[in-house]
Amino acid sequence: LYYGVVCRQTDEQDDRRIGPQRNQRESDWSTCLNDVTSSNRFTRTNALKRLERSLIPELDVRLSLELLDGSVPLDTTDNGDVNFGSILLGILADDTCAELCREKSAIVLRDFLAVCFGPAESSQEGSVAELLERSRRLLGEFYIKFSHMFHGRFSCHTNKGSGTTPKEGSEEIRLLLTQIASNVLGYIQQLVATVNNVTTQSHHPMEGPATNLEGSPITSVLGVSRHALTEASSLLCQSLAISALRDPYPDLKRECCVMIEKLSMLFPWTVRMHAEALLRPMTGITSDSSSSSSRDCLMRHKHSKTRCLGLQATTHILSCCPSDECVDSNSKGSSGGTLEHLLHSRVLSCWEEYTILDSAVSVRLDLVKAVGMIARRIGNPKMRHNNSKLASRLVLLLLVGMSDDSKDVQDLSSTWMFHWANGFGEESLNTKTTQDCLSSHVSGFTSSLVPLMVNTIQHDVLANWSVERSVTGLNALRMALTLTRPYRCELDGENDFAEKETSSKTRTLHFKDDARTVAAILLECTQSNESAITNAAFACAEALGENDNFAVGALDFMLPMLAESKLDGSSSLIASVSHMDLEDEAGNALFSSSPQMIGAALSVMACMIKSYLALTRDGDTPCRYEISWCSSKVLSEISNALTTDLVIQSVFSSQVVAWALMDMCSAIVNSGQVFHLVQMESPEIEKPHSIHWCIVLCCIHLMGLNREFGVYQGAVGALESLGNILYASNDIEKVLHVYFPTILPYLDQSTVVWNMKEPQLCAFEVLLRHSGGSTLGYNFDVVFRILERQMVLEPSKFGVGQEWTDDARYSMKIWAMALFETVISKTGFPTDLLHPYTQKLLDSIVLPNLIWKPGTMASALRKLSAATLFSLLRAGGLMTDISLEAVQPILLTLKQNILDDDGTTRELVCLSLVVVFDLLPEPLGADEVNTLYPDLIKCLDDDKYSVRFAAMNATKAFLKAAKPCTFQGTPIEYIVDALLVHMDDPDHQCQTCAFDTLTVALCIDSNLVVEKTQAVRSLHRTREFCDALLTRAEGKRLEIETTNAK
């Protein structure tokens, strides 16, 4: 039985049986009502308590309607028309009445109305037609009276100057009044359904046009004029908008949302008139769409349940408003604004800024439902161009939902997107929205809104989004790029519902301008200091690489940036893109001076290439999307852009750019299939500016960066991977051997002296240190020319503005000398290729820098020069037929440095002397011997063991480099005395070396050696070496005698 009006009919016997009981109840009610109207506070309070506890629970429908109708007489009043409802409303409206009385009155009224109009029990009696007719009339009259009382209690005080404090000060009573109002509206809904013989079913107002609600026979059902109902409903809407929805009590806010839902169902024309006022406390937007949402609005309430109800109430309010299309075709117009106007000015900004970022999944689900319902009202934006902007913002919200962390939100968003794209037809509603099905059906629909969506995201980026909102915006952009990928229809044989024509058109679309705007957004976001934003931007860049429609246009925008510089790097890319013609070539390079922008462009392109390869590399599963932008031609353009001066300079000034370039090189190198295509098209892989050549050049520059950048190992790994792909070997020397002849001249294009911090100098050093000896030998002419220029530092070859201090000159010479030593000492360096440059190398490079000069840097240069000379001599740089006159400058220079302050220099000089003495074409003269032997003897007493060993070996070679007669006298005596001292050294190796040298001295003057050995034999710690030397001398003497006898 429904609504307290459909009661079981009783017969006359039942009426006679219950008649006396009803008369007694009416008498009790009459007495109690008289007490309620009493001026005595306690009498009135007790009467209300009695009503709440005993009389109301025992009340039946018939008597309740009589009480509401005033049929039960009151002895204390002269007006017999006064009814129970009016009495309670009067108490509630009386500010002088005690709060307890008002609260009890509200409770009694709520329970009383539930008996009058609520579900009836089977024991209640009365004529169905009679009760129904009375209920209709009484409910309408009571609704009007209650609305006025409700408005009065929720109206704000005027004497305090506050617009938010209602006259009813008790929040419990305000909640009770709101519940009563909601119940009354529910009773009206049920009564209308009963009169029209329909069953109440829960349905969303967006499921049908809002204008249909006005056709409900509510005025005839309630027997009240439309004007009176509209006035009463307006009072409720005003109270909600001004006071109730702004109440701090959460339960009251929630009950208000329920009221709005019922009002929108019953009186949509009234809700429409107050739509803007009702939406203000919902979304917190008070002026226009650009205003920020207030913290006090329901959408930002701390309780997720309140936010959900507020979101649902907002949707119901919007359901009452007609669309622009209906207003244009209806001359009556619309009071309160259209659906599109309210969405733009009062709702969407709040949804985009806060609701879509809500932490509660339930709120985000309700938002997706609301967006879907609104989309159903709007229809196809292609057919209604005025709604394209609005549709694009709604699509963005659905795209954000499709990228949500919650699977439920993702599925619901995908479902609504699918239905919207297919016009909410019956066929689309019965189709399961798989990912492939969604992509094939939504691609054309989403593509039509891409320009507006991109512009919306671009505008919001300029407005300085919060981190969370920026991430959600980028996720929406990523999903849009994913859905607009050209779908390959022929692979979708199992999906009969695919829109073949739409997919075909999508394949031919090239969103050039939109792609450039997307690229500009990504470039701006990848420079953010927030990792969440940069990660979202990189994910979006990967989606960009999977979309043929956008990838080409994005590259057309980014590649020219790497070519030249026009403006200072402090300019904002996005701000200028929005005010410039992107087709202008000057505009493309307008922002290329910023290293951050270069790094961002490289990172975005690297993500694009990696995602392209990930989508096309799997050979087992055919790609469902047409993707072919990353051809060998495109890769060639990209790789050439990496080697521009602007990129290289940015790499050396910014660690971010260095990492981005390394990532880019790795992405290209790891594309094995792509390299296969490139080799087929370009067999001469050593050709300058080929893809491989550019990658090698970039890796060399990266390896030359400061090790603190952390890209060295990555660059080495990229070269090793390239070697495996090209030559089935991870040997870097093999890779550099191929590209050395073309890369070296490229680095030396300017033919001016390099500074220490120039990229070409660092790359040149890496190239030399990691190339093989044979590679350096066959290209030594160019290597020698460059190093000689850096050593000599002729002013005529200085660059513009170059100034060289003494320290700078020494630093450059030390760098060049170190490279000379590295090149010459390389294993496999062809000696015959070194001979043409030996004399020039000695005269202009090595020997001049071995001349002693004061200072730490001069000492370091001498040491490196000594090392270079030793490497040159050891590598066979001096030809065997060299003359003594050519060797004398070397000997003189070595003699000057043999007692250098640096121990390493002394050791290198001694080692060089060994080689020189062995290469002498003729014996040394007496002058040379007398000049060299004193310093050699001093080196035997050096404090470094390594120097002493080198000096002994040099002495041994020295004794063999001249005729015995040349050493007679003082030279041989001093040499033997010094060697005998070291033959008693504690170190056994030193003893052995001294013994070997004295053995050579036997060939010069054996008698002197024997005599001095015998003299010191008894003084040595061990006589082993002395005895061995004497034995060797005796054997030498016998050998000489035998020879003479023969």
PDB file of N, CA and C in Angstrom, residues 52-94:
ATOM      1  N   GLU A  52       4.742  13.052  20.722  1.00  0.00           N
ATOM      2  CA  GLU A  52       5.857  12.317  20.135  1.00  0.00           C
ATOM      3  C   GLU A  52       5.884  10.868  20.600  1.00  0.00           C
ATOM      4  N   ARG A  53       5.534  10.635  21.888  1.00  0.00           N
ATOM      5  CA  ARG A  53       5.743   9.312  22.462  1.00  0.00           C
ATOM      6  C   ARG A  53       4.551   8.372  22.289  1.00  0.00           C
ATOM      7  N   SER A  54       3.317   8.927  22.389  1.00  0.00           N
ATOM      8  CA  SER A  54       2.165   8.031  22.417  1.00  0.00           C
ATOM      9  C   SER A  54       1.128   8.289  21.332  1.00  0.00           C
ATOM     10  N   LEU A  55       0.772   9.520  21.107  1.00  0.00           N
ATOM     11  CA  LEU A  55      -0.322   9.793  20.187  1.00  0.00           C
ATOM     12  C   LEU A  55       0.063   9.586  18.726  1.00  0.00           C
ATOM     13  N   ILE A  56       1.204  10.098  18.325  1.00  0.00           N
ATOM     14  CA  ILE A  56       1.618   9.959  16.920  1.00  0.00           C
ATOM     15  C   ILE A  56       1.816   8.496  16.537  1.00  0.00           C
ATOM     16  N   PRO A  57       2.495   7.679  17.357  1.00  0.00           N
ATOM     17  CA  PRO A  57       2.659   6.272  16.969  1.00  0.00           C
ATOM     18  C   PRO A  57       1.344   5.518  16.801  1.00  0.00           C
ATOM     19  N   GLU A  58       0.277   5.927  17.524  1.00  0.00           N
ATOM     20  CA  GLU A  58      -1.010   5.234  17.432  1.00  0.00           C
ATOM     21  C   GLU A  58      -1.937   5.857  16.402  1.00  0.00           C
ATOM     22  N   LEU A  59      -1.493   6.883  15.716  1.00  0.00           N
ATOM     23  CA  LEU A  59      -2.345   7.624  14.787  1.00  0.00           C
ATOM     24  C   LEU A  59      -2.558   6.831  13.505  1.00  0.00           C
ATOM     25  N   ASP A  60      -3.794   6.908  12.949  1.00  0.00           N
ATOM     26  CA  ASP A  60      -4.075   6.291  11.665  1.00  0.00           C
ATOM     27  C   ASP A  60      -4.216   7.367  10.597  1.00  0.00           C
ATOM     28  N   VAL A  61      -4.332   6.920   9.355  1.00  0.00           N
ATOM     29  CA  VAL A  61      -4.355   7.849   8.225  1.00  0.00           C
ATOM     30  C   VAL A  61      -5.581   8.750   8.276  1.00  0.00           C
ATOM     31  N   ARG A  62      -6.736   8.152   8.572  1.00  0.00           N
ATOM     32  CA  ARG A  62      -7.978   8.931   8.529  1.00  0.00           C
ATOM     33  C   ARG A  62      -7.944  10.074   9.525  1.00  0.00           C
ATOM     34  N   LEU A  63      -7.575   9.759  10.784  1.00  0.00           N
ATOM     35  CA  LEU A  63      -7.539  10.792  11.809  1.00  0.00           C
ATOM     36  C   LEU A  63      -6.447  11.818  11.531  1.00  0.00           C
ATOM     37  N   SER A  64      -5.324  11.364  10.986  1.00  0.00           N
ATOM     38  CA  SER A  64      -4.243  12.300  10.683  1.00  0.00           C
ATOM     39  C   SER A  64      -4.666  13.311   9.638  1.00  0.00           C
ATOM     40  N   LEU A  65      -5.385  12.837   8.636  1.00  0.00           N
ATOM     41  CA  LEU A  65      -5.856  13.770   7.620  1.00  0.00           C
ATOM     42  C   LEU A  65      -6.892  14.731   8.189  1.00  0.00           C
ATOM     43  N   GLU A  66      -7.747  14.224   9.118  1.00  0.00           N
ATOM     44  CA  GLU A  66      -8.716  15.107   9.751  1.00  0.00           C
ATOM     45  C   GLU A  66      -8.020  16.176  10.585  1.00  0.00           C
ATOM     46  N   LEU A  67      -6.972  15.784  11.290  1.00  0.00           N
ATOM     47  CA  LEU A  67      -6.208  16.759  12.074  1.00  0.00           C
ATOM     48  C   LEU A  67      -5.561  17.800  11.170  1.00  0.00           C
ATOM     49  N   LEU A  68      -5.008  17.340  10.044  1.00  0.00           N
ATOM     50  CA  LEU A  68      -4.376  18.278   9.117  1.00  0.00           C
ATOM     51  C   LEU A  68      -5.416  19.167   8.437  1.00  0.00           C
ATOM     52  N   ASP A  69      -6.634  18.633   8.304  1.00  0.00           N
ATOM     53  CA  ASP A  69      -7.698  19.383   7.659  1.00  0.00           C
ATOM     54  C   ASP A  69      -8.436  20.301   8.637  1.00  0.00           C
ATOM     55  N   GLY A  70      -8.208  20.153   9.956  1.00  0.00           N
ATOM     56  CA  GLY A  70      -8.873  20.968  10.954  1.00  0.00           C
ATOM     57  C   GLY A  70     -10.229  20.450  11.349  1.00  0.00           C
ATOM     58  N   SER A  71     -10.525  19.182  11.087  1.00  0.00           N
ATOM     59  CA  SER A  71     -11.825  18.623  11.421  1.00  0.00           C
ATOM     60  C   SER A  71     -11.972  18.344  12.909  1.00  0.00           C
ATOM     61  N   VAL A  72     -10.861  18.207  13.641  1.00  0.00           N
ATOM     62  CA  VAL A  72     -10.918  17.974  15.078  1.00  0.00           C
ATOM     63  C   VAL A  72     -10.985  19.324  15.765  1.00  0.00           C
ATOM     64  N   PRO A  73     -12.102  19.662  16.492  1.00  0.00           N
ATOM     65  CA  PRO A  73     -12.266  21.006  17.079  1.00  0.00           C
ATOM     66  C   PRO A  73     -11.353  21.212  18.272  1.00  0.00           C
ATOM     67  N   LEU A  74     -10.926  22.471  18.468  1.00  0.00           N
ATOM     68  CA  LEU A  74     -10.109  22.873  19.609  1.00  0.00           C
ATOM     69  C   LEU A  74     -10.936  23.770  20.502  1.00  0.00           C
ATOM     70  N   ASP A  75     -11.054  23.455  21.812  1.00  0.00           N
ATOM     71  CA  ASP A  75     -11.883  24.203  22.745  1.00  0.00           C
ATOM     72  C   ASP A  75     -11.306  25.576  23.066  1.00  0.00           C
ATOM     73  N   THR A  76      -9.976  25.754  22.874  1.00  0.00           N
ATOM     74  CA  THR A  76      -9.339  26.995  23.323  1.00  0.00           C
ATOM     75  C   THR A  76      -9.285  28.041  22.242  1.00  0.00           C
ATOM     76  N   THR A  77      -9.818  27.783  21.141  1.00  0.00           N
ATOM     77  CA  THR A  77      -9.754  28.749  20.063  1.00  0.00           C
ATOM     78  C   THR A  77     -11.131  28.973  19.474  1.00  0.00           C
ATOM     79  N   ASP A  78     -11.397  30.124  19.017  1.00  0.00           N
ATOM     80  CA  ASP A  78     -12.684  30.463  18.407  1.00  0.00           C
ATOM     81  C   ASP A  78     -12.743  30.061  16.949  1.00  0.00           C
ATOM     82  N   ASN A  79     -11.595  29.796  16.367  1.00  0.00           N
ATOM     83  CA  ASN A  79     -11.526  29.478  14.938  1.00  0.00           C
ATOM     84  C   ASN A  79     -11.484  27.964  14.779  1.00  0.00           C
ATOM     85  N   GLY A  80     -12.547  27.407  14.326  1.00  0.00           N
ATOM     86  CA  GLY A  80     -12.569  25.962  14.159  1.00  0.00           C
ATOM     87  C   GLY A  80     -11.783  25.479  12.977  1.00  0.00           C
ATOM     88  N   ASP A  81     -11.286  26.374  12.092  1.00  0.00           N
ATOM     89  CA  ASP A  81     -10.529  25.955  10.912  1.00  0.00           C
ATOM     90  C   ASP A  81      -9.044  25.757  11.206  1.00  0.00           C
ATOM     91  N   VAL A  82      -8.613  26.078  12.406  1.00  0.00           N
ATOM     92  CA  VAL A  82      -7.200  25.914  12.717  1.00  0.00           C
ATOM     93  C   VAL A  82      -6.875  24.423  12.777  1.00  0.00           C
ATOM     94  N   ASN A  83      -5.823  23.993  12.032  1.00  0.00           N
ATOM     95  CA  ASN A  83      -5.463  22.579  11.978  1.00  0.00           C
ATOM     96  C   ASN A  83      -4.143  22.334  12.686  1.00  0.00           C
ATOM     97  N   PHE A  84      -3.879  21.061  12.844  1.00  0.00           N
ATOM     98  CA  PHE A  84      -2.693  20.646  13.580  1.00  0.00           C
ATOM     99  C   PHE A  84      -1.409  21.105  12.886  1.00  0.00           C
ATOM    100  N   GLY A  85      -1.394  21.021  11.563  1.00  0.00           N
ATOM    101  CA  GLY A  85      -0.202  21.452  10.838  1.00  0.00           C
ATOM    102  C   GLY A  85       0.075  22.924  11.027  1.00  0.00           C
ATOM    103  N   SER A  86      -0.964  23.744  10.988  1.00  0.00           N
ATOM    104  CA  SER A  86      -0.768  25.182  11.174  1.00  0.00           C
ATOM    105  C   SER A  86      -0.242  25.493  12.562  1.00  0.00           C
ATOM    106  N   ILE A  87      -0.722  24.738  13.565  1.00  0.00           N
ATOM    107  CA  ILE A  87      -0.242  24.970  14.928  1.00  0.00           C
ATOM    108  C   ILE A  87       1.263  24.712  15.016  1.00  0.00           C
ATOM    109  N   LEU A  88       1.682  23.582  14.488  1.00  0.00           N
ATOM    110  CA  LEU A  88       3.113  23.242  14.548  1.00  0.00           C
ATOM    111  C   LEU A  88       3.941  24.226  13.731  1.00  0.00           C
ATOM    112  N   LEU A  89       3.472  24.621  12.578  1.00  0.00           N
ATOM    113  CA  LEU A  89       4.213  25.598  11.779  1.00  0.00           C
ATOM    114  C   LEU A  89       4.317  26.927  12.511  1.00  0.00           C
ATOM    115  N   GLY A  90       3.248  27.280  13.234  1.00  0.00           N
ATOM    116  CA  GLY A  90       3.298  28.516  14.003  1.00  0.00           C
ATOM    117  C   GLY A  90       4.339  28.457  15.101  1.00  0.00           C
ATOM    118  N   ILE A  91       4.428  27.309  15.784  1.00  0.00           N
ATOM    119  CA  ILE A  91       5.455  27.169  16.833  1.00  0.00           C
ATOM    120  C   ILE A  91       6.846  27.264  16.217  1.00  0.00           C
ATOM    121  N   LEU A  92       7.061  26.613  15.088  1.00  0.00           N
ATOM    122  CA  LEU A  92       8.377  26.629  14.443  1.00  0.00           C
ATOM    123  C   LEU A  92       8.758  28.026  13.975  1.00  0.00           C
ATOM    124  N   ALA A  93       7.759  28.835  13.603  1.00  0.00           N
ATOM    125  CA  ALA A  93       8.052  30.178  13.106  1.00  0.00           C
ATOM    126  C   ALA A  93       8.165  31.207  14.214  1.00  0.00           C
ATOM    127  N   ASP A  94       7.901  30.816  15.459  1.00  0.00           N
ATOM    128  CA  ASP A  94       7.891  31.746  16.586  1.00  0.00           C
ATOM    129  C   ASP A  94       9.273  31.805  17.223  1.00  0.00           C
TER     130      ASP A  94
END
